Short mmCIF file of N, CA and C in Angstrom, two decimals:
data_model
loop_
_atom_site.label_atom_id
_atom_site.label_comp_id
_atom_site.label_asym_id
_atom_site.label_seq_id
_atom_site.Cartn_x
_atom_site.Cartn_y
_atom_site.Cartn_z
N MET A 12 -6.94 -19.23 31.37
CA MET A 12 -8.31 -18.92 30.49
C MET A 12 -7.40 -18.13 29.42
N GLU A 13 -8.13 -18.22 27.83
CA GLU A 13 -7.17 -17.48 26.69
C GLU A 13 -7.91 -16.44 27.10
N ASP A 14 -6.65 -15.76 25.73
CA ASP A 14 -7.18 -14.45 25.63
C ASP A 14 -8.33 -14.31 24.57
N LYS A 15 -8.81 -13.26 24.54
CA LYS A 15 -10.14 -12.91 23.27
C LYS A 15 -9.39 -12.35 22.21
N LYS A 16 -10.01 -12.97 20.72
CA LYS A 16 -9.39 -12.55 19.83
C LYS A 16 -10.72 -11.58 19.19
N TYR A 17 -10.96 -10.40 19.01
CA TYR A 17 -11.59 -9.84 18.43
C TYR A 17 -11.66 -9.98 17.12
N PRO A 18 -12.98 -9.77 16.35
CA PRO A 18 -14.49 -9.53 16.94
C PRO A 18 -14.83 -10.56 17.36
N LEU A 19 -15.46 -10.82 17.82
CA LEU A 19 -16.53 -12.23 18.45
C LEU A 19 -17.67 -12.46 18.18
N PRO A 20 -17.60 -13.77 18.18
CA PRO A 20 -18.82 -14.32 17.30
C PRO A 20 -20.03 -14.18 18.37
N PRO A 21 -21.20 -14.21 17.77
CA PRO A 21 -21.59 -14.41 16.66
C PRO A 21 -21.59 -13.25 15.78
N PHE A 22 -20.86 -13.44 14.57
CA PHE A 22 -20.42 -12.54 13.22
C PHE A 22 -21.90 -12.38 12.62
N THR A 23 -21.32 -11.03 11.98
CA THR A 23 -22.51 -10.00 11.09
C THR A 23 -21.32 -10.13 10.17
N GLU A 24 -21.73 -9.67 8.75
CA GLU A 24 -21.19 -9.92 7.54
C GLU A 24 -20.14 -9.10 8.01
N GLU A 25 -19.73 -7.81 8.29
CA GLU A 25 -18.81 -6.94 8.66
C GLU A 25 -17.60 -7.47 9.60
N THR A 26 -18.13 -8.34 10.47
CA THR A 26 -17.10 -8.80 11.70
C THR A 26 -16.42 -10.03 11.09
N ALA A 27 -17.17 -10.85 10.05
CA ALA A 27 -17.10 -12.16 9.58
C ALA A 27 -15.52 -11.33 8.34
N LYS A 28 -15.44 -10.41 7.66
CA LYS A 28 -14.84 -9.71 6.82
C LYS A 28 -13.47 -9.85 7.69
N GLN A 29 -13.75 -8.29 8.54
CA GLN A 29 -12.62 -8.55 9.36
C GLN A 29 -11.78 -9.51 10.15
N LYS A 30 -12.36 -10.78 10.54
CA LYS A 30 -12.03 -11.78 10.83
C LYS A 30 -11.26 -12.50 9.71
N ILE A 31 -11.54 -12.26 8.80
CA ILE A 31 -10.88 -13.05 7.15
C ILE A 31 -9.83 -12.21 7.06
N GLN A 32 -10.09 -11.52 6.95
CA GLN A 32 -8.58 -9.89 6.84
C GLN A 32 -7.25 -9.98 7.73
N MET A 33 -7.97 -10.51 9.02
CA MET A 33 -7.01 -10.40 10.10
C MET A 33 -6.33 -11.66 9.87
N ALA A 34 -6.86 -12.71 9.38
CA ALA A 34 -6.26 -13.98 8.62
C ALA A 34 -5.63 -14.38 8.19
N GLU A 35 -5.74 -13.46 7.10
CA GLU A 35 -5.00 -13.09 5.70
C GLU A 35 -3.45 -12.37 6.44
N ASP A 36 -3.94 -11.70 6.94
CA ASP A 36 -2.61 -10.61 7.08
C ASP A 36 -1.39 -11.20 8.28
N ALA A 37 -2.33 -12.01 9.19
CA ALA A 37 -1.59 -13.23 10.06
C ALA A 37 -0.68 -13.98 9.20
N TRP A 38 -1.38 -14.75 8.09
CA TRP A 38 -0.57 -15.82 7.52
C TRP A 38 0.48 -15.35 6.54
N ASN A 39 0.22 -13.98 5.63
CA ASN A 39 1.28 -13.41 5.10
C ASN A 39 2.62 -12.93 5.53
N SER A 40 2.29 -12.80 7.07
CA SER A 40 3.49 -12.08 7.76
C SER A 40 4.35 -13.37 7.85
N LYS A 41 4.18 -14.87 7.83
CA LYS A 41 4.32 -16.23 7.90
C LYS A 41 5.59 -16.20 9.06
N ASP A 42 4.51 -16.10 10.20
CA ASP A 42 5.48 -16.53 11.51
C ASP A 42 4.35 -17.12 12.68
N PRO A 43 4.87 -18.16 12.68
CA PRO A 43 3.80 -19.46 12.64
C PRO A 43 3.44 -18.91 14.40
N VAL A 44 4.23 -18.76 15.42
CA VAL A 44 3.79 -18.25 16.82
C VAL A 44 3.16 -17.33 16.38
N LYS A 45 2.68 -16.40 15.96
CA LYS A 45 1.97 -14.91 15.81
C LYS A 45 0.47 -15.76 15.35
N ILE A 46 0.60 -16.63 14.26
CA ILE A 46 -0.50 -17.11 13.52
C ILE A 46 -1.45 -17.77 14.70
N SER A 47 -0.27 -19.29 15.50
CA SER A 47 -1.05 -19.96 16.24
C SER A 47 -1.75 -19.19 17.41
N LYS A 48 -1.51 -18.05 17.69
CA LYS A 48 -2.76 -17.38 18.72
C LYS A 48 -3.53 -17.20 18.51
N ALA A 49 -4.19 -17.51 17.44
CA ALA A 49 -5.42 -17.43 16.92
C ALA A 49 -6.34 -18.39 16.86
N TYR A 50 -5.69 -19.36 17.54
CA TYR A 50 -6.54 -20.80 17.60
C TYR A 50 -6.62 -20.97 19.04
N THR A 51 -7.85 -21.74 19.14
CA THR A 51 -7.43 -22.57 20.78
C THR A 51 -6.18 -23.56 20.95
N ILE A 52 -6.04 -23.73 22.18
CA ILE A 52 -4.82 -24.50 22.19
C ILE A 52 -4.80 -25.89 22.16
N ASP A 53 -6.36 -26.06 21.96
CA ASP A 53 -6.00 -27.53 21.34
C ASP A 53 -7.11 -27.93 19.79
N SER A 54 -7.11 -26.55 19.30
CA SER A 54 -7.59 -26.56 17.85
C SER A 54 -7.59 -27.65 17.10
N GLU A 55 -8.59 -28.07 15.88
CA GLU A 55 -8.54 -29.12 15.07
C GLU A 55 -8.48 -28.62 13.68
N TRP A 56 -7.31 -28.83 13.00
CA TRP A 56 -7.37 -28.91 11.38
C TRP A 56 -7.49 -29.95 10.88
N ARG A 57 -7.99 -29.50 9.78
CA ARG A 57 -7.72 -30.89 8.68
C ARG A 57 -7.15 -29.90 7.13
N ASN A 58 -6.03 -30.02 7.09
CA ASN A 58 -5.24 -29.46 5.92
C ASN A 58 -4.80 -30.59 4.40
N ARG A 59 -5.71 -30.54 3.73
CA ARG A 59 -5.62 -31.07 2.81
C ARG A 59 -5.42 -32.68 3.21
N SER A 60 -4.74 -33.28 3.65
CA SER A 60 -4.88 -34.90 3.71
C SER A 60 -3.72 -35.18 5.58
N THR A 61 -3.17 -33.70 5.62
CA THR A 61 -2.78 -33.74 7.45
C THR A 61 -3.58 -33.23 8.28
N PHE A 62 -3.80 -33.54 9.30
CA PHE A 62 -4.75 -33.62 10.86
C PHE A 62 -3.73 -32.84 11.84
N VAL A 63 -3.94 -31.66 12.14
CA VAL A 63 -2.84 -31.12 12.76
C VAL A 63 -3.95 -31.06 14.34
N ASN A 64 -3.37 -30.82 15.35
CA ASN A 64 -4.11 -30.51 16.64
C ASN A 64 -2.90 -29.57 17.52
N GLY A 65 -3.84 -28.81 17.59
CA GLY A 65 -2.95 -27.78 19.09
C GLY A 65 -2.20 -27.17 18.30
N ARG A 66 -1.83 -25.74 19.28
CA ARG A 66 -0.92 -24.66 18.49
C ARG A 66 0.36 -25.04 18.81
N LYS A 67 1.18 -25.83 19.28
CA LYS A 67 2.40 -26.84 18.90
C LYS A 67 2.59 -27.25 17.62
N GLU A 68 1.78 -27.86 17.52
CA GLU A 68 1.58 -28.54 15.97
C GLU A 68 1.58 -27.65 14.87
N ILE A 69 0.63 -26.57 15.11
CA ILE A 69 0.14 -25.62 14.34
C ILE A 69 1.45 -24.94 13.74
N GLN A 70 2.10 -24.28 15.13
CA GLN A 70 3.74 -23.58 14.15
C GLN A 70 4.29 -24.62 13.64
N GLY A 71 4.60 -26.10 14.13
CA GLY A 71 5.49 -26.54 13.33
C GLY A 71 5.17 -27.09 11.97
N PHE A 72 3.92 -27.15 12.12
CA PHE A 72 3.41 -27.64 10.38
C PHE A 72 3.40 -26.17 9.74
N LEU A 73 3.35 -25.14 10.03
CA LEU A 73 3.23 -23.95 9.19
C LEU A 73 5.17 -23.76 9.08
N THR A 74 5.71 -23.76 9.77
CA THR A 74 7.39 -23.71 10.03
C THR A 74 7.86 -24.79 8.77
N LYS A 75 7.25 -25.74 9.00
CA LYS A 75 7.40 -26.62 7.91
C LYS A 75 6.85 -26.19 6.14
N LYS A 76 5.77 -25.98 6.24
CA LYS A 76 5.11 -25.41 5.14
C LYS A 76 5.85 -24.48 4.88
N TRP A 77 6.43 -23.25 5.15
CA TRP A 77 7.15 -22.13 4.45
C TRP A 77 8.80 -22.32 4.11
N GLU A 78 8.91 -23.68 4.86
CA GLU A 78 10.73 -23.97 4.31
C GLU A 78 10.68 -24.62 2.87
N LYS A 79 9.04 -24.74 2.32
CA LYS A 79 8.99 -25.28 1.19
C LYS A 79 8.51 -24.55 -0.01
N GLU A 80 7.32 -23.74 0.94
CA GLU A 80 6.44 -22.76 0.16
C GLU A 80 6.99 -21.40 0.22
N LEU A 81 8.05 -21.25 -1.17
CA LEU A 81 8.83 -19.71 -0.88
C LEU A 81 8.00 -18.66 -1.55
N ASP A 82 8.04 -17.48 -1.23
CA ASP A 82 7.90 -16.09 -1.79
C ASP A 82 5.92 -16.78 -1.83
N TYR A 83 5.81 -17.05 -0.25
CA TYR A 83 4.27 -17.30 -0.27
C TYR A 83 3.69 -15.79 -0.28
N LYS A 84 1.95 -15.95 -1.02
CA LYS A 84 1.48 -14.86 -0.68
C LYS A 84 -0.03 -14.96 -0.83
N LEU A 85 -1.01 -15.00 -0.03
CA LEU A 85 -2.24 -15.34 0.36
C LEU A 85 -3.00 -14.38 0.16
N LYS A 86 -4.48 -14.86 -0.55
CA LYS A 86 -5.41 -13.53 -0.59
C LYS A 86 -6.93 -14.23 -0.10
N LYS A 87 -7.56 -14.20 0.86
CA LYS A 87 -8.89 -14.79 1.30
C LYS A 87 -9.67 -13.74 0.74
N GLU A 88 -10.81 -14.67 0.68
CA GLU A 88 -12.34 -14.07 0.03
C GLU A 88 -13.31 -14.26 1.11
N TYR A 89 -14.16 -13.62 1.46
CA TYR A 89 -15.76 -13.75 2.26
C TYR A 89 -16.28 -14.58 1.36
N TRP A 90 -17.12 -16.25 2.06
CA TRP A 90 -17.86 -16.51 1.11
C TRP A 90 -19.02 -16.64 1.95
N ALA A 91 -19.06 -17.22 3.26
CA ALA A 91 -20.82 -16.74 3.76
C ALA A 91 -20.38 -16.87 5.40
N HIS A 92 -21.37 -16.65 6.11
CA HIS A 92 -21.25 -16.75 7.78
C HIS A 92 -22.55 -17.29 8.12
N SER A 93 -21.94 -17.80 9.74
CA SER A 93 -23.50 -18.18 10.47
C SER A 93 -23.12 -18.17 11.59
N GLY A 94 -23.41 -17.54 12.78
CA GLY A 94 -22.89 -17.65 13.79
C GLY A 94 -21.86 -17.67 14.41
N ASN A 95 -20.97 -18.60 14.55
CA ASN A 95 -19.55 -18.91 15.21
C ASN A 95 -18.80 -19.26 14.10
N ARG A 96 -19.42 -19.27 12.84
CA ARG A 96 -18.71 -20.03 11.41
C ARG A 96 -18.25 -19.42 10.32
N ILE A 97 -17.16 -19.38 9.71
CA ILE A 97 -17.03 -18.51 8.47
C ILE A 97 -16.55 -19.39 7.62
N ALA A 98 -16.95 -19.46 6.14
CA ALA A 98 -16.28 -20.27 5.25
C ALA A 98 -16.03 -19.20 4.09
N VAL A 99 -14.43 -19.62 3.51
CA VAL A 99 -13.69 -18.68 3.07
C VAL A 99 -13.26 -19.44 1.98
N ARG A 100 -13.11 -18.20 0.76
CA ARG A 100 -12.34 -18.77 -0.61
C ARG A 100 -10.93 -18.39 -0.90
N PHE A 101 -9.76 -18.98 -1.24
CA PHE A 101 -8.63 -18.56 -0.69
C PHE A 101 -7.56 -18.81 -2.09
N GLU A 102 -7.20 -18.12 -2.24
CA GLU A 102 -5.85 -18.34 -3.51
C GLU A 102 -4.45 -17.81 -2.70
N TYR A 103 -3.26 -18.74 -3.50
CA TYR A 103 -2.02 -18.52 -2.75
C TYR A 103 -1.21 -18.68 -3.77
N GLU A 104 -0.22 -18.04 -3.83
CA GLU A 104 0.76 -18.30 -4.86
C GLU A 104 2.43 -18.85 -3.76
N TYR A 105 3.25 -19.41 -4.66
CA TYR A 105 4.52 -19.30 -3.85
C TYR A 105 5.26 -20.39 -4.90
N ARG A 106 6.63 -20.29 -4.48
CA ARG A 106 7.48 -21.22 -5.35
C ARG A 106 8.29 -22.20 -4.35
N THR A 107 9.02 -22.99 -5.17
CA THR A 107 9.46 -24.43 -4.82
C THR A 107 11.11 -24.29 -5.14
N GLY A 108 11.47 -25.02 -4.18
CA GLY A 108 13.52 -24.49 -4.39
C GLY A 108 13.70 -25.03 -5.46
N ASN A 109 13.32 -25.65 -6.54
CA ASN A 109 13.53 -25.36 -7.80
C ASN A 109 13.45 -24.37 -8.68
N GLY A 110 12.45 -24.06 -8.42
CA GLY A 110 11.97 -22.79 -9.14
C GLY A 110 10.89 -22.71 -9.49
N GLN A 111 9.55 -23.62 -9.69
CA GLN A 111 8.42 -24.05 -9.96
C GLN A 111 7.29 -23.32 -9.35
N TRP A 112 6.74 -22.07 -10.11
CA TRP A 112 5.61 -21.38 -9.40
C TRP A 112 4.39 -22.38 -9.34
N TYR A 113 3.62 -21.87 -8.07
CA TYR A 113 2.45 -22.81 -8.09
C TYR A 113 1.34 -21.53 -7.46
N ARG A 114 0.01 -21.78 -8.00
CA ARG A 114 -1.05 -21.00 -7.32
C ARG A 114 -2.01 -22.40 -6.67
N ALA A 115 -2.07 -21.90 -5.31
CA ALA A 115 -3.16 -23.06 -4.72
C ALA A 115 -4.83 -22.29 -4.26
N TYR A 116 -5.71 -22.64 -4.58
CA TYR A 116 -6.81 -22.62 -4.32
C TYR A 116 -7.92 -23.39 -3.66
N GLY A 117 -8.45 -22.80 -2.86
CA GLY A 117 -9.30 -23.55 -2.03
C GLY A 117 -10.28 -23.07 -1.40
N ASN A 118 -10.85 -23.24 -0.09
CA ASN A 118 -11.63 -23.57 0.69
C ASN A 118 -11.59 -23.87 1.92
N GLU A 119 -12.23 -22.88 3.14
CA GLU A 119 -11.75 -23.53 4.06
C GLU A 119 -13.16 -23.50 5.21
N ASN A 120 -13.29 -23.65 6.23
CA ASN A 120 -14.67 -23.76 6.82
C ASN A 120 -13.89 -24.00 8.55
N TRP A 121 -14.28 -22.60 8.86
CA TRP A 121 -14.12 -22.11 10.52
C TRP A 121 -14.85 -21.93 11.14
N GLU A 122 -14.77 -23.00 12.79
CA GLU A 122 -15.64 -22.51 14.10
C GLU A 122 -15.11 -22.01 14.82
N PHE A 123 -15.43 -20.66 15.80
CA PHE A 123 -14.66 -20.04 16.57
C PHE A 123 -15.63 -20.27 17.73
N ASP A 124 -14.58 -20.16 18.73
CA ASP A 124 -14.80 -20.39 20.67
C ASP A 124 -15.62 -19.19 20.64
N GLU A 125 -15.95 -18.97 22.25
CA GLU A 125 -16.92 -17.31 22.65
C GLU A 125 -15.66 -16.60 22.90
N ASN A 126 -14.66 -17.21 22.94
CA ASN A 126 -13.27 -15.89 22.68
C ASN A 126 -13.03 -15.26 21.67
N GLY A 127 -13.36 -15.79 20.43
CA GLY A 127 -13.04 -15.75 19.07
C GLY A 127 -11.89 -15.91 18.41
N LEU A 128 -11.18 -17.51 19.22
CA LEU A 128 -10.84 -18.03 18.66
C LEU A 128 -10.75 -19.23 17.73
N MET A 129 -9.82 -19.68 16.67
CA MET A 129 -10.64 -20.63 15.71
C MET A 129 -10.23 -21.87 16.60
N GLU A 130 -11.40 -22.71 16.93
CA GLU A 130 -11.27 -24.19 17.15
C GLU A 130 -11.19 -24.83 16.46
N LYS A 131 -11.46 -24.86 15.03
CA LYS A 131 -12.00 -25.61 14.06
C LYS A 131 -11.60 -25.56 12.40
N ARG A 132 -10.47 -25.82 11.69
CA ARG A 132 -10.16 -25.57 10.52
C ARG A 132 -10.49 -26.50 9.57
N PHE A 133 -10.85 -26.32 8.70
CA PHE A 133 -11.07 -27.63 7.70
C PHE A 133 -10.45 -26.94 6.36
N ALA A 134 -9.59 -27.35 5.47
CA ALA A 134 -9.02 -26.75 4.21
C ALA A 134 -8.89 -27.99 3.31
N SER A 135 -9.52 -27.41 2.24
CA SER A 135 -9.46 -28.41 0.97
C SER A 135 -9.07 -27.16 -0.08
N ILE A 136 -7.60 -28.11 -0.89
CA ILE A 136 -6.59 -27.05 -1.34
C ILE A 136 -6.27 -28.18 -2.46
N ASN A 137 -5.86 -27.17 -3.59
CA ASN A 137 -5.70 -27.82 -4.78
C ASN A 137 -4.64 -26.84 -5.54
N ASP A 138 -3.51 -27.47 -5.96
CA ASP A 138 -2.31 -26.80 -6.59
C ASP A 138 -2.47 -26.42 -7.49
N LEU A 139 -2.11 -25.64 -8.55
CA LEU A 139 -1.87 -25.62 -9.84
C LEU A 139 -0.54 -25.18 -10.61
N PRO A 140 0.39 -25.73 -11.11
CA PRO A 140 1.70 -25.42 -11.38
C PRO A 140 1.29 -23.95 -12.62
N ILE A 141 1.90 -23.00 -12.16
CA ILE A 141 1.88 -22.00 -13.64
C ILE A 141 3.69 -21.33 -13.43
N LYS A 142 3.45 -20.63 -14.54
CA LYS A 142 4.92 -20.50 -14.77
C LYS A 142 5.10 -18.80 -13.85
N GLU A 143 6.22 -18.04 -13.83
CA GLU A 143 6.05 -16.91 -12.87
C GLU A 143 5.36 -15.67 -14.13
N LYS A 144 5.29 -15.48 -14.89
CA LYS A 144 4.71 -14.59 -15.50
C LYS A 144 3.09 -15.00 -14.93
N GLU A 145 2.90 -15.93 -14.97
CA GLU A 145 1.65 -16.24 -14.68
C GLU A 145 0.59 -15.70 -13.35
N ARG A 146 1.67 -15.12 -12.41
CA ARG A 146 1.33 -14.87 -11.09
C ARG A 146 0.76 -13.69 -11.08
N LYS A 147 -0.52 -13.92 -10.25
CA LYS A 147 -1.23 -12.86 -9.73
C LYS A 147 -0.66 -12.21 -8.69
N LEU A 148 -0.53 -13.07 -7.73
CA LEU A 148 -0.13 -12.02 -6.25
C LEU A 148 0.98 -11.52 -6.28
N ARG A 149 1.35 -10.82 -5.83
CA ARG A 149 2.57 -9.73 -5.78
C ARG A 149 2.95 -9.31 -4.21
N PRO A 150 4.15 -10.16 -3.86
CA PRO A 150 4.68 -9.31 -2.22
C PRO A 150 4.21 -7.86 -2.37
#
């Protein structure tokens, strides 16, 4: 039996926003194990053109992500919700090992099980090279 991750669906606007803030905080921790516990054991992801399945793959994906995306800072924004689904707009900034900064923009569609764990995450993301002085998100 998996643990429950409150708030549980069906979501209200208030509880959807709580779930979004919890996800933002977790991702900004850059802790793949902690983050993976918000997803079902067999969670399905599409992240850009990469398909990820299950907590172990999520942990591996995120570990590799933050080896390349340094000084990562994320901001998520509520877009819409219905029943057990939430749509999110987000942006994050990071720099690569050669010092190039990027701002990534995107949308995510989330679907949760009855225990409040995310079953499906579909992310569409675009990266824009920026100069350090153009950064909006700071640690």
